[in-house]
GROMACS .gro file of C-alpha atoms in nm:
model
  307
    1LEU     CA    1  10.790  14.121   9.094
    2GLY     CA    2  10.664  14.424   8.902
    3PHE     CA    3  10.682  14.650   9.205
    4VAL     CA    4  11.045  14.570   9.287
    5ASP     CA    5  11.323  14.819   9.213
    6SER     CA    6  11.457  14.716   8.877
    7GLN     CA    7  11.814  14.732   9.014
    8ALA     CA    8  11.721  14.487   9.288
    9LEU     CA    9  11.541  14.246   9.057
   10LEU     CA   10  11.843  14.042   8.950
   11TYR     CA   11  11.957  13.998   9.314
   12VAL     CA   12  11.607  13.904   9.425
   13ILE     CA   13  11.584  13.639   9.148
   14LEU     CA   14  11.926  13.511   9.234
   15LEU     CA   15  11.836  13.474   9.608
   16GLY     CA   16  11.516  13.305   9.519
   17ILE     CA   17  11.703  13.052   9.296
   18LEU     CA   18  11.960  12.986   9.576
   19TRP     CA   19  11.688  12.907   9.829
   20GLY     CA   20  11.461  12.724   9.581
   21SER     CA   21  11.744  12.505   9.450
   22ASN     CA   22  11.845  12.441   9.808
   23LEU     CA   23  11.521  12.254   9.867
   24VAL     CA   24  11.589  12.037   9.559
   25VAL     CA   25  11.940  11.966   9.665
   26VAL     CA   26  11.833  11.884  10.025
   27ARG     CA   27  11.563  11.645   9.908
   28PHE     CA   28  11.829  11.465   9.702
   29GLY     CA   29  12.069  11.449   9.999
   30LEU     CA   30  11.808  11.302  10.233
   31GLY     CA   31  11.849  10.975  10.046
   32GLN     CA   32  12.184  10.943  10.238
   33PHE     CA   33  12.141  11.141  10.556
   34ASN     CA   34  11.895  11.138  10.844
   35PRO     CA   35  11.715  11.475  10.833
   36VAL     CA   36  11.830  11.588  11.175
   37GLN     CA   37  12.181  11.479  11.101
   38PHE     CA   38  12.185  11.664  10.780
   39VAL     CA   39  12.060  11.988  10.948
   40GLY     CA   40  12.318  11.949  11.225
   41LEU     CA   41  12.612  11.912  10.985
   42ARG     CA   42  12.476  12.184  10.756
   43LEU     CA   43  12.451  12.426  11.047
   44LEU     CA   44  12.806  12.334  11.153
   45LEU     CA   45  12.944  12.428  10.817
   46ALA     CA   46  12.738  12.744  10.807
   47SER     CA   47  12.869  12.836  11.155
   48LEU     CA   48  13.232  12.804  11.030
   49ALA     CA   49  13.146  13.027  10.738
   50HIS     CA   50  13.018  13.289  10.979
   51VAL     CA   51  13.337  13.273  11.182
   52ALA     CA   52  13.539  13.321  10.856
   53VAL     CA   53  13.341  13.645  10.785
   54TYR     CA   54  13.441  13.795  11.117
   55LEU     CA   55  13.800  13.686  11.068
   56VAL     CA   56  13.829  13.833  10.715
   57ASP     CA   57  13.628  14.152  10.775
   58ARG     CA   58  13.810  14.340  11.048
   59ARG     CA   59  13.532  14.605  11.062
   60ARG     CA   60  13.307  14.341  11.225
   61GLN     CA   61  13.339  14.245  11.589
   62TRP     CA   62  13.224  13.916  11.721
   63PRO     CA   63  12.889  13.964  11.901
   64THR     CA   64  12.947  13.961  12.284
   65ASP     CA   65  12.629  14.130  12.405
   66ARG     CA   66  12.477  13.905  12.665
   67ARG     CA   67  12.125  14.022  12.591
   68LEU     CA   68  12.171  13.938  12.226
   69TRP     CA   69  12.288  13.590  12.313
   70GLY     CA   70  11.990  13.563  12.554
   71HIS     CA   71  11.748  13.647  12.282
   72GLY     CA   72  11.948  13.421  12.051
   73LEU     CA   73  11.880  13.124  12.277
   74LEU     CA   74  11.512  13.143  12.186
   75MET     CA   75  11.571  13.256  11.822
   76GLY     CA   76  11.826  12.981  11.757
   77THR     CA   77  11.632  12.692  11.902
   78LEU     CA   78  11.269  12.788  11.830
   79GLY     CA   79  11.316  13.016  11.533
   80THR     CA   80  11.599  12.840  11.341
   81ALA     CA   81  11.655  12.478  11.466
   82VAL     CA   82  11.287  12.372  11.493
   83PRO     CA   83  11.177  12.524  11.155
   84MET     CA   84  11.485  12.374  10.975
   85VAL     CA   85  11.442  12.031  11.121
   86SER     CA   86  11.063  12.015  11.062
   87THR     CA   87  11.077  12.165  10.711
   88ILE     CA   88  11.365  11.946  10.592
   89SER     CA   89  11.196  11.637  10.746
   90ALA     CA   90  10.889  11.731  10.548
   91LEU     CA   91  11.084  11.669  10.224
   92GLU     CA   92  11.057  11.293  10.302
   93TYR     CA   93  10.685  11.323  10.245
   94LEU     CA   94  10.654  11.614   9.989
   95SER     CA   95  10.827  11.722   9.678
   96SER     CA   96  11.065  12.023   9.699
   97GLY     CA   97  10.814  12.222   9.493
   98MET     CA   98  10.523  12.142   9.730
   99THR     CA   99  10.730  12.219  10.029
  100ALA     CA  100  10.839  12.553   9.885
  101VAL     CA  101  10.480  12.652   9.807
  102PHE     CA  102  10.378  12.572  10.173
  103VAL     CA  103  10.667  12.765  10.304
  104THR     CA  104  10.568  13.068  10.092
  105THR     CA  105  10.266  13.114  10.323
  106ALA     CA  106  10.491  13.211  10.609
  107PRO     CA  107  10.439  13.587  10.565
  108ALA     CA  108  10.068  13.548  10.586
  109VAL     CA  109  10.105  13.351  10.914
  110THR     CA  110  10.340  13.626  11.042
  111VAL     CA  111  10.080  13.896  10.956
  112LEU     CA  112   9.808  13.687  11.135
  113LEU     CA  113  10.017  13.641  11.448
  114ALA     CA  114  10.121  14.011  11.448
  115HIS     CA  115   9.750  14.109  11.475
  116PHE     CA  116   9.737  13.943  11.810
  117PHE     CA  117  10.083  14.021  11.951
  118LEU     CA  118  10.185  14.354  11.801
  119PRO     CA  119   9.963  14.656  11.882
  120ASP     CA  120  10.048  14.847  11.562
  121GLU     CA  121   9.994  14.550  11.334
  122SER     CA  122   9.614  14.497  11.339
  123LEU     CA  123   9.431  14.326  11.053
  124ASP     CA  124   9.220  14.530  10.815
  125ARG     CA  125   9.021  14.420  10.506
  126ARG     CA  126   9.314  14.411  10.270
  127LYS     CA  127   9.539  14.228  10.508
  128GLY     CA  128   9.261  13.989  10.590
  129LEU     CA  129   9.203  13.921  10.213
  130GLY     CA  130   9.577  13.850  10.160
  131VAL     CA  131   9.586  13.613  10.456
  132LEU     CA  132   9.270  13.437  10.354
  133LEU     CA  133   9.388  13.377   9.997
  134ALA     CA  134   9.730  13.256  10.101
  135LEU     CA  135   9.612  13.023  10.373
  136GLY     CA  136   9.318  12.918  10.162
  137GLY     CA  137   9.563  12.810   9.898
  138ALA     CA  138   9.767  12.614  10.141
  139LEU     CA  139   9.454  12.444  10.284
  140LEU     CA  140   9.346  12.346   9.930
  141LEU     CA  141   9.683  12.190   9.871
  142ALA     CA  142   9.677  12.004  10.207
  143LEU     CA  143   9.333  11.868  10.146
  144SER     CA  144   9.406  11.766   9.774
  145GLY     CA  145   9.623  11.484   9.878
  146GLU     CA  146   9.898  11.592   9.636
  147SER     CA  147  10.255  11.520   9.736
  148GLY     CA  148  10.439  11.619   9.405
  149LEU     CA  149  10.633  11.287   9.437
  150PRO     CA  150  10.625  11.058   9.133
  151ASP     CA  151  10.587  10.737   9.333
  152VAL     CA  152  10.326  10.858   9.588
  153SER     CA  153   9.961  10.862   9.490
  154GLN     CA  154   9.829  11.001   9.826
  155ALA     CA  155  10.029  11.236  10.030
  156SER     CA  156  10.073  11.174  10.395
  157PRO     CA  157   9.939  11.458  10.617
  158VAL     CA  158  10.263  11.443  10.814
  159GLY     CA  159  10.445  11.636  10.550
  160ALA     CA  160  10.202  11.931  10.563
  161LEU     CA  161  10.196  11.914  10.940
  162LEU     CA  162  10.580  11.941  10.960
  163VAL     CA  163  10.586  12.240  10.734
  164LEU     CA  164  10.313  12.401  10.945
  165ILE     CA  165  10.516  12.350  11.259
  166GLY     CA  166  10.819  12.515  11.095
  167ILE     CA  167  10.611  12.809  10.973
  168LEU     CA  168  10.442  12.864  11.310
  169PHE     CA  169  10.765  12.864  11.503
  170GLY     CA  170  10.947  13.078  11.239
  171SER     CA  171  10.667  13.325  11.223
  172ALA     CA  172  10.638  13.351  11.599
  173MET     CA  173  11.014  13.421  11.627
  174ALA     CA  174  10.978  13.678  11.350
  175ILE     CA  175  10.735  13.869  11.580
  176TYR     CA  176  10.979  13.822  11.864
  177ALA     CA  177  11.261  13.964  11.661
  178ARG     CA  178  11.048  14.261  11.559
  179ARG     CA  179  10.978  14.345  11.927
  180TYR     CA  180  11.322  14.281  12.084
  181LEU     CA  181  11.597  14.275  11.825
  182ARG     CA  182  11.542  14.587  11.606
  183ASP     CA  183  11.843  14.766  11.748
  184TYR     CA  184  12.088  14.493  11.677
  185ASN     CA  185  12.290  14.437  11.357
  186ALA     CA  186  12.103  14.184  11.140
  187PHE     CA  187  12.420  13.986  11.054
  188ASP     CA  188  12.515  13.957  11.424
  189VAL     CA  189  12.159  13.834  11.500
  190ALA     CA  190  12.189  13.583  11.220
  191THR     CA  191  12.524  13.465  11.349
  192VAL     CA  192  12.401  13.413  11.700
  193ARG     CA  193  12.098  13.227  11.576
  194VAL     CA  194  12.305  12.997  11.357
  195PHE     CA  195  12.541  12.916  11.645
  196ILE     CA  196  12.265  12.844  11.890
  197ALA     CA  197  12.089  12.623  11.637
  198THR     CA  198  12.412  12.448  11.560
  199LEU     CA  199  12.458  12.356  11.930
  200ALA     CA  200  12.093  12.254  11.975
  201VAL     CA  201  12.063  12.030  11.669
  202ASN     CA  202  12.405  11.869  11.702
  203LEU     CA  203  12.328  11.787  12.065
  204LEU     CA  204  12.027  11.591  11.945
  205VAL     CA  205  12.232  11.419  11.690
  206ALA     CA  206  12.510  11.324  11.927
  207VAL     CA  207  12.255  11.185  12.187
  208PHE     CA  208  11.996  11.015  11.967
  209ILE     CA  209  12.142  10.963  11.620
  210GLY     CA  210  12.508  10.966  11.590
  211TYR     CA  211  12.743  11.077  11.312
  212ASP     CA  212  12.782  10.748  11.117
  213LEU     CA  213  12.841  10.866  10.756
  214SER     CA  214  12.957  10.529  10.611
  215GLY     CA  215  12.662  10.531  10.374
  216VAL     CA  216  12.731  10.877  10.232
  217ASP     CA  217  12.914  10.904   9.893
  218GLY     CA  218  13.063  11.198   9.713
  219ARG     CA  219  12.732  11.325   9.587
  220GLY     CA  220  12.589  11.327   9.936
  221TYR     CA  221  12.873  11.535  10.059
  222LEU     CA  222  12.829  11.777   9.775
  223THR     CA  223  12.462  11.827   9.861
  224LEU     CA  224  12.566  11.897  10.220
  225VAL     CA  225  12.829  12.155  10.119
  226TYR     CA  226  12.584  12.320   9.874
  227ALA     CA  227  12.306  12.340  10.127
  228ALA     CA  228  12.535  12.481  10.392
  229LEU     CA  229  12.746  12.730  10.197
  230PHE     CA  230  12.512  12.831   9.916
  231GLY     CA  231  12.161  12.762  10.035
  232ALA     CA  232  12.212  12.877  10.392
  233PHE     CA  233  12.520  13.098  10.432
  234ALA     CA  234  12.553  13.263  10.090
  235GLY     CA  235  12.173  13.310  10.072
  236LEU     CA  236  12.174  13.476  10.412
  237VAL     CA  237  12.459  13.709  10.320
  238LEU     CA  238  12.285  13.802   9.982
  239GLU     CA  239  11.960  13.869  10.170
  240TYR     CA  240  12.150  14.091  10.419
  241TRP     CA  241  12.303  14.282  10.124
  242ILE     CA  242  11.966  14.320   9.951
  243VAL     CA  243  11.805  14.455  10.272
  244HIS     CA  244  12.098  14.695  10.314
  245HIS     CA  245  12.090  14.836   9.959
  246PHE     CA  246  11.720  14.803   9.863
  247GLY     CA  247  11.519  14.743  10.184
  248ALA     CA  248  11.345  14.447  10.352
  249THR     CA  249  11.048  14.463  10.112
  250ALA     CA  250  11.266  14.391   9.818
  251ALA     CA  251  11.426  14.093   9.999
  252ALA     CA  252  11.078  13.961  10.077
  253MET     CA  253  10.994  13.940   9.702
  254THR     CA  254  11.200  13.627   9.687
  255ALA     CA  255  10.881  13.454   9.808
  256TYR     CA  256  10.765  13.456   9.452
  257VAL     CA  257  11.075  13.308   9.307
  258ILE     CA  258  11.140  13.030   9.555
  259PRO     CA  259  10.844  12.800   9.473
  260ILE     CA  260  10.907  12.845   9.094
  261ALA     CA  261  11.272  12.759   9.124
  262ALA     CA  262  11.205  12.465   9.350
  263THR     CA  263  10.926  12.331   9.133
  264LEU     CA  264  11.125  12.357   8.812
  265GLY     CA  265  11.436  12.212   8.969
  266GLY     CA  266  11.247  11.921   9.133
  267THR     CA  267  11.070  11.846   8.801
  268LEU     CA  268  11.389  11.857   8.592
  269PHE     CA  269  11.632  11.681   8.826
  270LEU     CA  270  11.419  11.463   9.060
  271GLY     CA  271  11.129  11.379   8.842
  272GLU     CA  272  10.877  11.549   9.074
  273GLN     CA  273  10.525  11.609   8.936
  274VAL     CA  274  10.315  11.928   8.893
  275THR     CA  275   9.934  11.900   8.877
  276GLY     CA  276   9.657  12.141   8.807
  277ARG     CA  277   9.545  12.154   9.172
  278MET     CA  278   9.907  12.236   9.280
  279LEU     CA  279   9.909  12.521   9.036
  280ILE     CA  280   9.582  12.659   9.162
  281GLY     CA  281   9.696  12.633   9.520
  282MET     CA  282  10.024  12.808   9.428
  283ALA     CA  283   9.840  13.081   9.248
  284LEU     CA  284   9.616  13.149   9.545
  285ILE     CA  285   9.916  13.160   9.781
  286ILE     CA  286  10.118  13.391   9.560
  287LEU     CA  287   9.821  13.627   9.504
  288GLY     CA  288   9.756  13.651   9.878
  289ILE     CA  289  10.121  13.722   9.951
  290ALA     CA  290  10.131  13.977   9.667
  291ILE     CA  291   9.835  14.172   9.831
  292LEU     CA  292  10.021  14.176  10.164
  293HIS     CA  293  10.351  14.295  10.008
  294ARG     CA  294  10.201  14.553   9.774
  295ARG     CA  295  10.013  14.732  10.045
  296TYR     CA  296  10.225  14.668  10.353
  297PRO     CA  297  10.603  14.694  10.351
  298VAL     CA  298  10.809  14.426  10.525
  299LYS     CA  299  10.922  14.547  10.871
  300GLU     CA  300  11.089  14.258  11.038
  301GLU     CA  301  11.462  14.190  11.052
  302ILE     CA  302  11.629  13.926  10.840
  303ILE     CA  303  11.472  13.594  10.911
  304PRO     CA  304  11.682  13.297  10.773
  305PRO     CA  305  11.486  13.062  10.548
  306LEU     CA  306  11.297  12.777  10.708
  307SER     CA  307  11.484  12.531  10.499
   0.00000   0.00000   0.00000
């Protein structure tokens, strides 16, 4: 974080803590919710919070542009709903710390995809080195068999595969947003994405899972509210504020804080484990992302967290 504006540092750390702790809270909540059900209810609460912003802030007008909603159909389903469901489902197989470390590789995947789909974003040696280190660290973790869970000796590959699916879809939609949504207000884009994702996920819940919450107690509802209002909505608003005041590159620095916050929180409150191989993999990923961030400023619009 040494190359972040000192004035932005506090907000970057706060945002990283919000999103890192969100993974810890979500993993706790999955003991009482089906993952898809949890995502659907969480998105519903986040959507209501977005409506409240437009009602309170009279300077904002509800987005009505048909093209934006057309783009939002893809962004909401493939760029928000799929990554959220897959990443949160991965928490049934991986610790919150391990999941956060895997998710941190998302910028490297975005850079790699941009090389093939954006004519002005070709790979060079430095970009290639950053991508190689980050993805190499992730591969090391995937092959190590580590789950970070205290009662699991050998991690199921399903967890890493689910996170990979979330990263691929999220990164692909980041490229899509960079090409087609640059001229739109970032908060309006986020609102449309959240609403489309809410409809998509809750349709799945209504048809295949249902909304039986008889097994949920007060702590379960608290995790849901925290994940919706603090992990998703407040985190998104804070990221929007950081981008507006300090730039997208400063907001991207949360990538270094999220795995640390998630790992510490998971260890302290959920009894998750941290091993030497996990630390080596984390170090490689963070080093790779640092190379990418130091040399190449972040250009894409705000992309809500995968979790």
